[in-house]
Amino acid sequence: MCANPAESSIREYLSKRKRRTNDSRRYTANEKYLTSSVDGGGLSSKRLSLKLNYQSFNYTDLLICGYIIKLPPNIQPYATQRTMIAKILISLKNKLNALIESPTGSGKTLGLLSASCGWLERYKKERTQSRDECKACHNGSGNGHSGNKTLDQSTLLGELNDVDLSDNNSKRMNTISAECSCDTQSFSTLEDEFENDFCAVASSSVVSNKLEGVTLLDDSKLSMKDVAEEGHTCLPRVTIYYGTRTHKQISQVVKEFSRLPYGKDGVMKHTILASREHMCINPAIRVNDDINSKCKEFISSDGIGCSYKNSMRGKYERPSAIRRLIAQTTQKVNYVWDVEDLVEALKCSTPSLCPYFSTARVLIDDADIIFCPFSYLIDPIIRTNSGLSLKNTIVILDEAHNVEDVCREAVSFTFMERELVGAAADLYEKATELEKELAKVDAKIVAEEGLIETQGNRAGRYKECLEMLKGHFKTVINFLNKILDWFVNVSSNALQLAPMKNDRLTYTFNWEKLFTTFESNDLNIFDKTGKGTAYSGLLEAFISITGTGNENDEFQSYLKHYKPSASTAICVEKFLYFFKSYFRDDNRTSYKLFVCIDKPFVPYAQSNIFDIANNSSNSVDILDMSSYDKEKEVWLDSRTRLKGYREVKYGYRVAISFWCMRPSVAYLDAFKGCRSVILASGTLSPTDTFRTELGTTFQQEMEGNQIIPDEQIFAAVIPSGPSGEKLCGTYRIINRDDRFIREISLILSHVCKIIPKGVLCFFSSYRVLDHIYEYMETTGILRQIQNIKLVLKEPRRSSLMNSVMMQYERAIVNSLDIGPQCTGALLMAVFRGKVSEGIDFTDDRARCVMTVGIPFPNAMDEQVIEKKKYNDDYCTKLQILSGDEWYTMQAYRALNQALGRCLRHRSDWGSILMLDERLLQTRTNPNAKKVSRWIRKQLRPLTNYEHFLSELANFVNKMELKNSQLANDSNCSAFSVVNDEK
């Protein structure tokens, strides 16, 4: 009888893998031993060898899609993890984008890391082979595409500078883009890849070096570099950027990365991008509230300097040297550190080095995987100032359910009247000081015989620098004068077009009206950003006056005296980025101008709105209406810092906002040149908006199953309350009378009596939360709940959140400390709030999650109104969702995110209760299918409210009994071990 071919292939693979593993272990141990003894920086080679032996060999091999994926010891991946890894490998192999939804507790982070690192490990080997075969590399031309990580830039704005938009260049680049578009029709399916695991693997072919759809406005420098390397046939360098929403989440991801062998074996070098606030170790800087500004002040050419940064000069400007120093300090080879570990290591090292510049400027050069917050990748100002180029990289955005909002916010800009007036006044003052200094130099040159004729003398060169700087100041001042003139015009128009209600006025200009205001104020001259344009001239002037030129210039210390304040630089920089984004492609139709004029809580008579320098002498005298004299380029009547500028409306705060309506503006700007982008979250559903709003095709999608057994999940929709009142949490019903509020209050009371330990309940807004809390307080229901639960409310202020969570944790762990009948805590929270994401409510911390209503965005919010209008206007042309469809998607995504707070790992158990009849799964209710699939599969049919209470009580009793049995078994095992030892 013939053996099964598949079984034979499996046995053959396992046999080969065993031989290969033994061979690689012997080779790796010898190689690491030799490397460590030479470059260990004084560490014991024996200790290094032992550590590496332990780290290198304890991992689990997994063959998926032809790739060997390494997992932590004794890990058997869930089916959901295997599918996720396969989807990611297919995406990376074929340069595709992917949407990955995997419920919390299913090993999403470990799957993302192991798949991407496993792919990159083999790619690096293939790249080494391709470089050996590349004639251009052997001839010494170029650098083999190794420079895709950071931009070589000395200017503040980097990519903004020197962009060539000539017709010839556009045609050439368009041709290249067309030739290099990825053929996505030939990639393998998931089923094909699984079949290929048991087939002979062909040797990797060398991919030709072509540009991958480079767009014009940001990548001219990159395209010039590629042109210089046309002779190369080797594979380009690829790095992984792993983005998270917060710094805290980075620590969690790095912890998962440390479980894998890739970092421990030295296969993957990593670094972390974080702010100075998280990394600064200079005590003189850390005592300040604004650590970022104080650091820049210290390290400026006329600053006192930072010893930690200075210690990096020379030897520690190389990543290998810093990595050896970390190993020496921690006594760990290939140590996978997080931010706190690195800060402590470099603080205690000899010499002590600056962690911020070590990671952001040095370790990033050789890092294979870079962990950072979303803002470093999506925000154009942060990305450019950090010197990041994402061309040909792999970008993974974890917890990406809010990425649309992040993208829209990244390219939306707000300006206050105070901000603009202060910037203009600051520039005038610096320019005036410069004029005085120039007059002194002129007088000195005239007084000293022969200096005028000597162009190479110091005074002559100094005068040339001052005159150049004067011209640049004039350019920036002229620009800001135009902006102020425009600001006054649009604000005054808003005052005429909209009524004032409750000391607040708002008006929105659509894109046509906005563009018309730019034309009438001659601001459309910035629509071209190439060389020789008004934009490039402004950019050059801005870079000059902000002092970001050559620090070694002999006159740089003198010019620093005329450097504008940080707030002025930020104000102008924001406008530069706005115009760059606004005039690119057809983006002008994506913007709306929102004007808001309101009365502040503190009267301007008490808080001087124009006092930028905290100097009372700079206050603004209110004069008769003054105006900008375009011929003289000044504001008239000069009794104030800004030569008689008058407030738009006395005693009122005026702000204008450029709202971007299309997330794709920021998304494509950031990720258009990436090899692959993977968006992952526990709650991406519904996914329709990702495809339409981000302007990108996601060829691979996955909605993973819950790995927790069905019997450990109780999920139900509660359509009516104890009194039989239908539950429908709309704004109208909530505010109609107290019947809905009474039903919700009673359900809370009943559930808290049944559920042990932690209960989370989410409401659509703080207003609804407070309404229900006050009702329970008035009727005595709150007192009943407080007899068995500590009742807490999510605070509006983030600074109070830690205190609330400490109280919640204490009530869960030590319930009897709260009261003799206390069984835990009830935390009342809001959708999209601080509790709804980023906090791990595992096990007893969330035995039940309740949601009240459906969290639609505030229908009266101006930005929501304008976004719905925009989608309605362009849904056909851009093939995006209509305004109502987009609005609904936002609600269900927030609902799914809150529901995901429960059930965090395979042994966890809990209940999910949705209190709203609109979530019943019926044929006439298609929106109910927008709830995450794994929750829909678990929904229990209930006949009435009494049936619900009975089923919930039975579920809790069953789970508590199971936990009790497991605890007894554990105690018996421990007792047996103790007796055996005796």
JSON list of N, CA and C in Angstrom, two decimals, residues 217-264:
[
{"chain": "A", "resi": 217, "resn": "LEU", "atom": "N", "xyz": [5.44, 64.89, -5.15]},
{"chain": "A", "resi": 217, "resn": "LEU", "atom": "CA", "xyz": [5.69, 66.06, -4.34]},
{"chain": "A", "resi": 217, "resn": "LEU", "atom": "C", "xyz": [6.68, 65.87, -3.21]},
{"chain": "A", "resi": 218, "resn": "ASP", "atom": "N", "xyz": [6.84, 64.63, -2.72]},
{"chain": "A", "resi": 218, "resn": "ASP", "atom": "CA", "xyz": [7.69, 64.45, -1.57]},
{"chain": "A", "resi": 218, "resn": "ASP", "atom": "C", "xyz": [8.98, 63.70, -1.87]},
{"chain": "A", "resi": 219, "resn": "ASP", "atom": "N", "xyz": [9.05, 63.05, -3.01]},
{"chain": "A", "resi": 219, "resn": "ASP", "atom": "CA", "xyz": [10.12, 62.09, -3.18]},
{"chain": "A", "resi": 219, "resn": "ASP", "atom": "C", "xyz": [11.12, 62.47, -4.26]},
{"chain": "A", "resi": 220, "resn": "SER", "atom": "N", "xyz": [11.28, 63.75, -4.54]},
{"chain": "A", "resi": 220, "resn": "SER", "atom": "CA", "xyz": [12.24, 64.12, -5.57]},
{"chain": "A", "resi": 220, "resn": "SER", "atom": "C", "xyz": [13.65, 63.76, -5.15]},
{"chain": "A", "resi": 221, "resn": "LYS", "atom": "N", "xyz": [13.94, 63.97, -3.85]},
{"chain": "A", "resi": 221, "resn": "LYS", "atom": "CA", "xyz": [15.28, 63.62, -3.38]},
{"chain": "A", "resi": 221, "resn": "LYS", "atom": "C", "xyz": [15.50, 62.12, -3.47]},
{"chain": "A", "resi": 222, "resn": "LEU", "atom": "N", "xyz": [14.48, 61.37, -3.11]},
{"chain": "A", "resi": 222, "resn": "LEU", "atom": "CA", "xyz": [14.61, 59.93, -3.17]},
{"chain": "A", "resi": 222, "resn": "LEU", "atom": "C", "xyz": [14.77, 59.47, -4.61]},
{"chain": "A", "resi": 223, "resn": "SER", "atom": "N", "xyz": [14.02, 60.09, -5.50]},
{"chain": "A", "resi": 223, "resn": "SER", "atom": "CA", "xyz": [14.11, 59.67, -6.90]},
{"chain": "A", "resi": 223, "resn": "SER", "atom": "C", "xyz": [15.49, 59.97, -7.47]},
{"chain": "A", "resi": 224, "resn": "MET", "atom": "N", "xyz": [16.10, 61.08, -7.02]},
{"chain": "A", "resi": 224, "resn": "MET", "atom": "CA", "xyz": [17.46, 61.40, -7.48]},
{"chain": "A", "resi": 224, "resn": "MET", "atom": "C", "xyz": [18.43, 60.33, -7.01]},
{"chain": "A", "resi": 225, "resn": "LYS", "atom": "N", "xyz": [18.22, 59.84, -5.77]},
{"chain": "A", "resi": 225, "resn": "LYS", "atom": "CA", "xyz": [19.08, 58.80, -5.25]},
{"chain": "A", "resi": 225, "resn": "LYS", "atom": "C", "xyz": [18.93, 57.52, -6.05]},
{"chain": "A", "resi": 226, "resn": "ASP", "atom": "N", "xyz": [17.66, 57.20, -6.41]},
{"chain": "A", "resi": 226, "resn": "ASP", "atom": "CA", "xyz": [17.42, 55.99, -7.18]},
{"chain": "A", "resi": 226, "resn": "ASP", "atom": "C", "xyz": [18.03, 56.07, -8.56]},
{"chain": "A", "resi": 227, "resn": "VAL", "atom": "N", "xyz": [17.95, 57.26, -9.17]},
{"chain": "A", "resi": 227, "resn": "VAL", "atom": "CA", "xyz": [18.54, 57.43, -10.49]},
{"chain": "A", "resi": 227, "resn": "VAL", "atom": "C", "xyz": [20.04, 57.16, -10.43]},
{"chain": "A", "resi": 228, "resn": "ALA", "atom": "N", "xyz": [20.67, 57.58, -9.32]},
{"chain": "A", "resi": 228, "resn": "ALA", "atom": "CA", "xyz": [22.11, 57.40, -9.17]},
{"chain": "A", "resi": 228, "resn": "ALA", "atom": "C", "xyz": [22.47, 55.93, -9.01]},
{"chain": "A", "resi": 229, "resn": "GLU", "atom": "N", "xyz": [21.46, 55.07, -8.70]},
{"chain": "A", "resi": 229, "resn": "GLU", "atom": "CA", "xyz": [21.75, 53.66, -8.46]},
{"chain": "A", "resi": 229, "resn": "GLU", "atom": "C", "xyz": [21.10, 52.78, -9.52]},
{"chain": "A", "resi": 230, "resn": "GLU", "atom": "N", "xyz": [20.93, 53.31, -10.71]},
{"chain": "A", "resi": 230, "resn": "GLU", "atom": "CA", "xyz": [20.24, 52.57, -11.76]},
{"chain": "A", "resi": 230, "resn": "GLU", "atom": "C", "xyz": [20.96, 51.28, -12.13]},
{"chain": "A", "resi": 231, "resn": "GLY", "atom": "N", "xyz": [22.26, 51.23, -11.90]},
{"chain": "A", "resi": 231, "resn": "GLY", "atom": "CA", "xyz": [23.01, 50.04, -12.29]},
{"chain": "A", "resi": 231, "resn": "GLY", "atom": "C", "xyz": [22.84, 48.87, -11.36]},
{"chain": "A", "resi": 232, "resn": "HIS", "atom": "N", "xyz": [22.17, 49.07, -10.23]},
{"chain": "A", "resi": 232, "resn": "HIS", "atom": "CA", "xyz": [22.06, 48.00, -9.24]},
{"chain": "A", "resi": 232, "resn": "HIS", "atom": "C", "xyz": [20.97, 47.01, -9.60]},
{"chain": "A", "resi": 233, "resn": "THR", "atom": "N", "xyz": [21.27, 45.74, -9.38]},
{"chain": "A", "resi": 233, "resn": "THR", "atom": "CA", "xyz": [20.28, 44.67, -9.54]},
{"chain": "A", "resi": 233, "resn": "THR", "atom": "C", "xyz": [19.97, 44.00, -8.22]},
{"chain": "A", "resi": 234, "resn": "CYS", "atom": "N", "xyz": [20.59, 44.47, -7.14]},
{"chain": "A", "resi": 234, "resn": "CYS", "atom": "CA", "xyz": [20.40, 43.84, -5.83]},
{"chain": "A", "resi": 234, "resn": "CYS", "atom": "C", "xyz": [19.09, 44.30, -5.20]},
{"chain": "A", "resi": 235, "resn": "LEU", "atom": "N", "xyz": [18.65, 43.54, -4.23]},
{"chain": "A", "resi": 235, "resn": "LEU", "atom": "CA", "xyz": [17.41, 43.87, -3.54]},
{"chain": "A", "resi": 235, "resn": "LEU", "atom": "C", "xyz": [17.62, 45.08, -2.63]},
{"chain": "A", "resi": 236, "resn": "PRO", "atom": "N", "xyz": [16.63, 45.95, -2.54]},
{"chain": "A", "resi": 236, "resn": "PRO", "atom": "CA", "xyz": [16.77, 47.11, -1.65]},
{"chain": "A", "resi": 236, "resn": "PRO", "atom": "C", "xyz": [16.60, 46.70, -0.20]},
{"chain": "A", "resi": 237, "resn": "ARG", "atom": "N", "xyz": [17.08, 47.54, 0.67]},
{"chain": "A", "resi": 237, "resn": "ARG", "atom": "CA", "xyz": [16.94, 47.28, 2.09]},
{"chain": "A", "resi": 237, "resn": "ARG", "atom": "C", "xyz": [15.48, 47.49, 2.51]},
{"chain": "A", "resi": 238, "resn": "VAL", "atom": "N", "xyz": [14.98, 46.65, 3.40]},
{"chain": "A", "resi": 238, "resn": "VAL", "atom": "CA", "xyz": [13.61, 46.76, 3.91]},
{"chain": "A", "resi": 238, "resn": "VAL", "atom": "C", "xyz": [13.67, 46.78, 5.44]},
{"chain": "A", "resi": 239, "resn": "THR", "atom": "N", "xyz": [12.97, 47.71, 6.02]},
{"chain": "A", "resi": 239, "resn": "THR", "atom": "CA", "xyz": [12.85, 47.77, 7.48]},
{"chain": "A", "resi": 239, "resn": "THR", "atom": "C", "xyz": [11.37, 47.73, 7.86]},
{"chain": "A", "resi": 240, "resn": "ILE", "atom": "N", "xyz": [11.13, 47.42, 9.11]},
{"chain": "A", "resi": 240, "resn": "ILE", "atom": "CA", "xyz": [9.77, 47.32, 9.63]},
{"chain": "A", "resi": 240, "resn": "ILE", "atom": "C", "xyz": [9.54, 48.47, 10.61]},
{"chain": "A", "resi": 241, "resn": "TYR", "atom": "N", "xyz": [8.47, 49.21, 10.41]},
{"chain": "A", "resi": 241, "resn": "TYR", "atom": "CA", "xyz": [8.02, 50.21, 11.38]},
{"chain": "A", "resi": 241, "resn": "TYR", "atom": "C", "xyz": [6.76, 49.66, 12.04]},
{"chain": "A", "resi": 242, "resn": "TYR", "atom": "N", "xyz": [6.83, 49.49, 13.34]},
{"chain": "A", "resi": 242, "resn": "TYR", "atom": "CA", "xyz": [5.69, 48.96, 14.10]},
{"chain": "A", "resi": 242, "resn": "TYR", "atom": "C", "xyz": [5.11, 50.12, 14.91]},
{"chain": "A", "resi": 243, "resn": "GLY", "atom": "N", "xyz": [3.95, 50.61, 14.49]},
{"chain": "A", "resi": 243, "resn": "GLY", "atom": "CA", "xyz": [3.34, 51.77, 15.13]},
{"chain": "A", "resi": 243, "resn": "GLY", "atom": "C", "xyz": [2.24, 51.39, 16.09]},
{"chain": "A", "resi": 244, "resn": "THR", "atom": "N", "xyz": [2.21, 52.08, 17.23]},
{"chain": "A", "resi": 244, "resn": "THR", "atom": "CA", "xyz": [1.13, 51.91, 18.21]},
{"chain": "A", "resi": 244, "resn": "THR", "atom": "C", "xyz": [0.55, 53.28, 18.53]},
{"chain": "A", "resi": 245, "resn": "ARG", "atom": "N", "xyz": [-0.60, 53.29, 19.19]},
{"chain": "A", "resi": 245, "resn": "ARG", "atom": "CA", "xyz": [-1.25, 54.56, 19.48]},
{"chain": "A", "resi": 245, "resn": "ARG", "atom": "C", "xyz": [-0.56, 55.32, 20.61]},
{"chain": "A", "resi": 246, "resn": "THR", "atom": "N", "xyz": [-0.01, 54.62, 21.60]},
{"chain": "A", "resi": 246, "resn": "THR", "atom": "CA", "xyz": [0.57, 55.28, 22.76]},
{"chain": "A", "resi": 246, "resn": "THR", "atom": "C", "xyz": [1.94, 54.71, 23.09]},
{"chain": "A", "resi": 247, "resn": "HIS", "atom": "N", "xyz": [2.69, 55.46, 23.90]},
{"chain": "A", "resi": 247, "resn": "HIS", "atom": "CA", "xyz": [4.00, 54.98, 24.36]},
{"chain": "A", "resi": 247, "resn": "HIS", "atom": "C", "xyz": [3.84, 53.74, 25.25]},
{"chain": "A", "resi": 248, "resn": "LYS", "atom": "N", "xyz": [2.77, 53.70, 26.02]},
{"chain": "A", "resi": 248, "resn": "LYS", "atom": "CA", "xyz": [2.54, 52.57, 26.91]},
{"chain": "A", "resi": 248, "resn": "LYS", "atom": "C", "xyz": [2.37, 51.28, 26.12]},
{"chain": "A", "resi": 249, "resn": "GLN", "atom": "N", "xyz": [1.68, 51.37, 24.99]},
{"chain": "A", "resi": 249, "resn": "GLN", "atom": "CA", "xyz": [1.48, 50.19, 24.15]},
{"chain": "A", "resi": 249, "resn": "GLN", "atom": "C", "xyz": [2.79, 49.71, 23.54]},
{"chain": "A", "resi": 250, "resn": "ILE", "atom": "N", "xyz": [3.74, 50.63, 23.33]},
{"chain": "A", "resi": 250, "resn": "ILE", "atom": "CA", "xyz": [5.04, 50.22, 22.80]},
{"chain": "A", "resi": 250, "resn": "ILE", "atom": "C", "xyz": [5.71, 49.24, 23.75]},
{"chain": "A", "resi": 251, "resn": "SER", "atom": "N", "xyz": [5.64, 49.51, 25.04]},
{"chain": "A", "resi": 251, "resn": "SER", "atom": "CA", "xyz": [6.26, 48.62, 26.02]},
{"chain": "A", "resi": 251, "resn": "SER", "atom": "C", "xyz": [5.64, 47.23, 25.95]},
{"chain": "A", "resi": 252, "resn": "GLN", "atom": "N", "xyz": [4.33, 47.16, 25.75]},
{"chain": "A", "resi": 252, "resn": "GLN", "atom": "CA", "xyz": [3.66, 45.87, 25.65]},
{"chain": "A", "resi": 252, "resn": "GLN", "atom": "C", "xyz": [4.10, 45.11, 24.40]},
{"chain": "A", "resi": 253, "resn": "VAL", "atom": "N", "xyz": [4.27, 45.84, 23.29]},
{"chain": "A", "resi": 253, "resn": "VAL", "atom": "CA", "xyz": [4.68, 45.20, 22.04]},
{"chain": "A", "resi": 253, "resn": "VAL", "atom": "C", "xyz": [6.13, 44.72, 22.14]},
{"chain": "A", "resi": 254, "resn": "VAL", "atom": "N", "xyz": [7.01, 45.54, 22.71]},
{"chain": "A", "resi": 254, "resn": "VAL", "atom": "CA", "xyz": [8.41, 45.14, 22.87]},
{"chain": "A", "resi": 254, "resn": "VAL", "atom": "C", "xyz": [8.52, 43.92, 23.78]},
{"chain": "A", "resi": 255, "resn": "LYS", "atom": "N", "xyz": [7.66, 43.84, 24.76]},
{"chain": "A", "resi": 255, "resn": "LYS", "atom": "CA", "xyz": [7.65, 42.67, 25.64]},
{"chain": "A", "resi": 255, "resn": "LYS", "atom": "C", "xyz": [7.35, 41.40, 24.84]},
{"chain": "A", "resi": 256, "resn": "GLU", "atom": "N", "xyz": [6.39, 41.50, 23.91]},
{"chain": "A", "resi": 256, "resn": "GLU", "atom": "CA", "xyz": [6.09, 40.36, 23.04]},
{"chain": "A", "resi": 256, "resn": "GLU", "atom": "C", "xyz": [7.26, 40.06, 22.11]},
{"chain": "A", "resi": 257, "resn": "PHE", "atom": "N", "xyz": [7.91, 41.10, 21.59]},
{"chain": "A", "resi": 257, "resn": "PHE", "atom": "CA", "xyz": [9.07, 40.90, 20.72]},
{"chain": "A", "resi": 257, "resn": "PHE", "atom": "C", "xyz": [10.19, 40.19, 21.47]},
{"chain": "A", "resi": 258, "resn": "SER", "atom": "N", "xyz": [10.33, 40.46, 22.75]},
{"chain": "A", "resi": 258, "resn": "SER", "atom": "CA", "xyz": [11.40, 39.83, 23.53]},
{"chain": "A", "resi": 258, "resn": "SER", "atom": "C", "xyz": [11.16, 38.34, 23.73]},
{"chain": "A", "resi": 259, "resn": "ARG", "atom": "N", "xyz": [9.92, 37.89, 23.54]},
{"chain": "A", "resi": 259, "resn": "ARG", "atom": "CA", "xyz": [9.62, 36.47, 23.66]},
{"chain": "A", "resi": 259, "resn": "ARG", "atom": "C", "xyz": [10.08, 35.69, 22.44]},
{"chain": "A", "resi": 260, "resn": "LEU", "atom": "N", "xyz": [10.26, 36.39, 21.33]},
{"chain": "A", "resi": 260, "resn": "LEU", "atom": "CA", "xyz": [10.67, 35.73, 20.09]},
{"chain": "A", "resi": 260, "resn": "LEU", "atom": "C", "xyz": [12.19, 35.63, 20.02]},
{"chain": "A", "resi": 261, "resn": "PRO", "atom": "N", "xyz": [12.72, 34.68, 19.26]},
{"chain": "A", "resi": 261, "resn": "PRO", "atom": "CA", "xyz": [14.17, 34.51, 19.19]},
{"chain": "A", "resi": 261, "resn": "PRO", "atom": "C", "xyz": [14.87, 35.53, 18.30]},
{"chain": "A", "resi": 262, "resn": "TYR", "atom": "N", "xyz": [14.12, 36.26, 17.46]},
{"chain": "A", "resi": 262, "resn": "TYR", "atom": "CA", "xyz": [14.75, 37.11, 16.46]},
{"chain": "A", "resi": 262, "resn": "TYR", "atom": "C", "xyz": [15.65, 38.18, 17.09]},
{"chain": "A", "resi": 263, "resn": "GLY", "atom": "N", "xyz": [15.15, 38.84, 18.12]},
{"chain": "A", "resi": 263, "resn": "GLY", "atom": "CA", "xyz": [15.97, 39.86, 18.78]},
{"chain": "A", "resi": 263, "resn": "GLY", "atom": "C", "xyz": [17.04, 39.25, 19.63]},
{"chain": "A", "resi": 264, "resn": "LYS", "atom": "N", "xyz": [16.74, 38.17, 20.31]},
{"chain": "A", "resi": 264, "resn": "LYS", "atom": "CA", "xyz": [17.71, 37.53, 21.21]},
{"chain": "A", "resi": 264, "resn": "LYS", "atom": "C", "xyz": [18.86, 36.89, 20.44]}
]
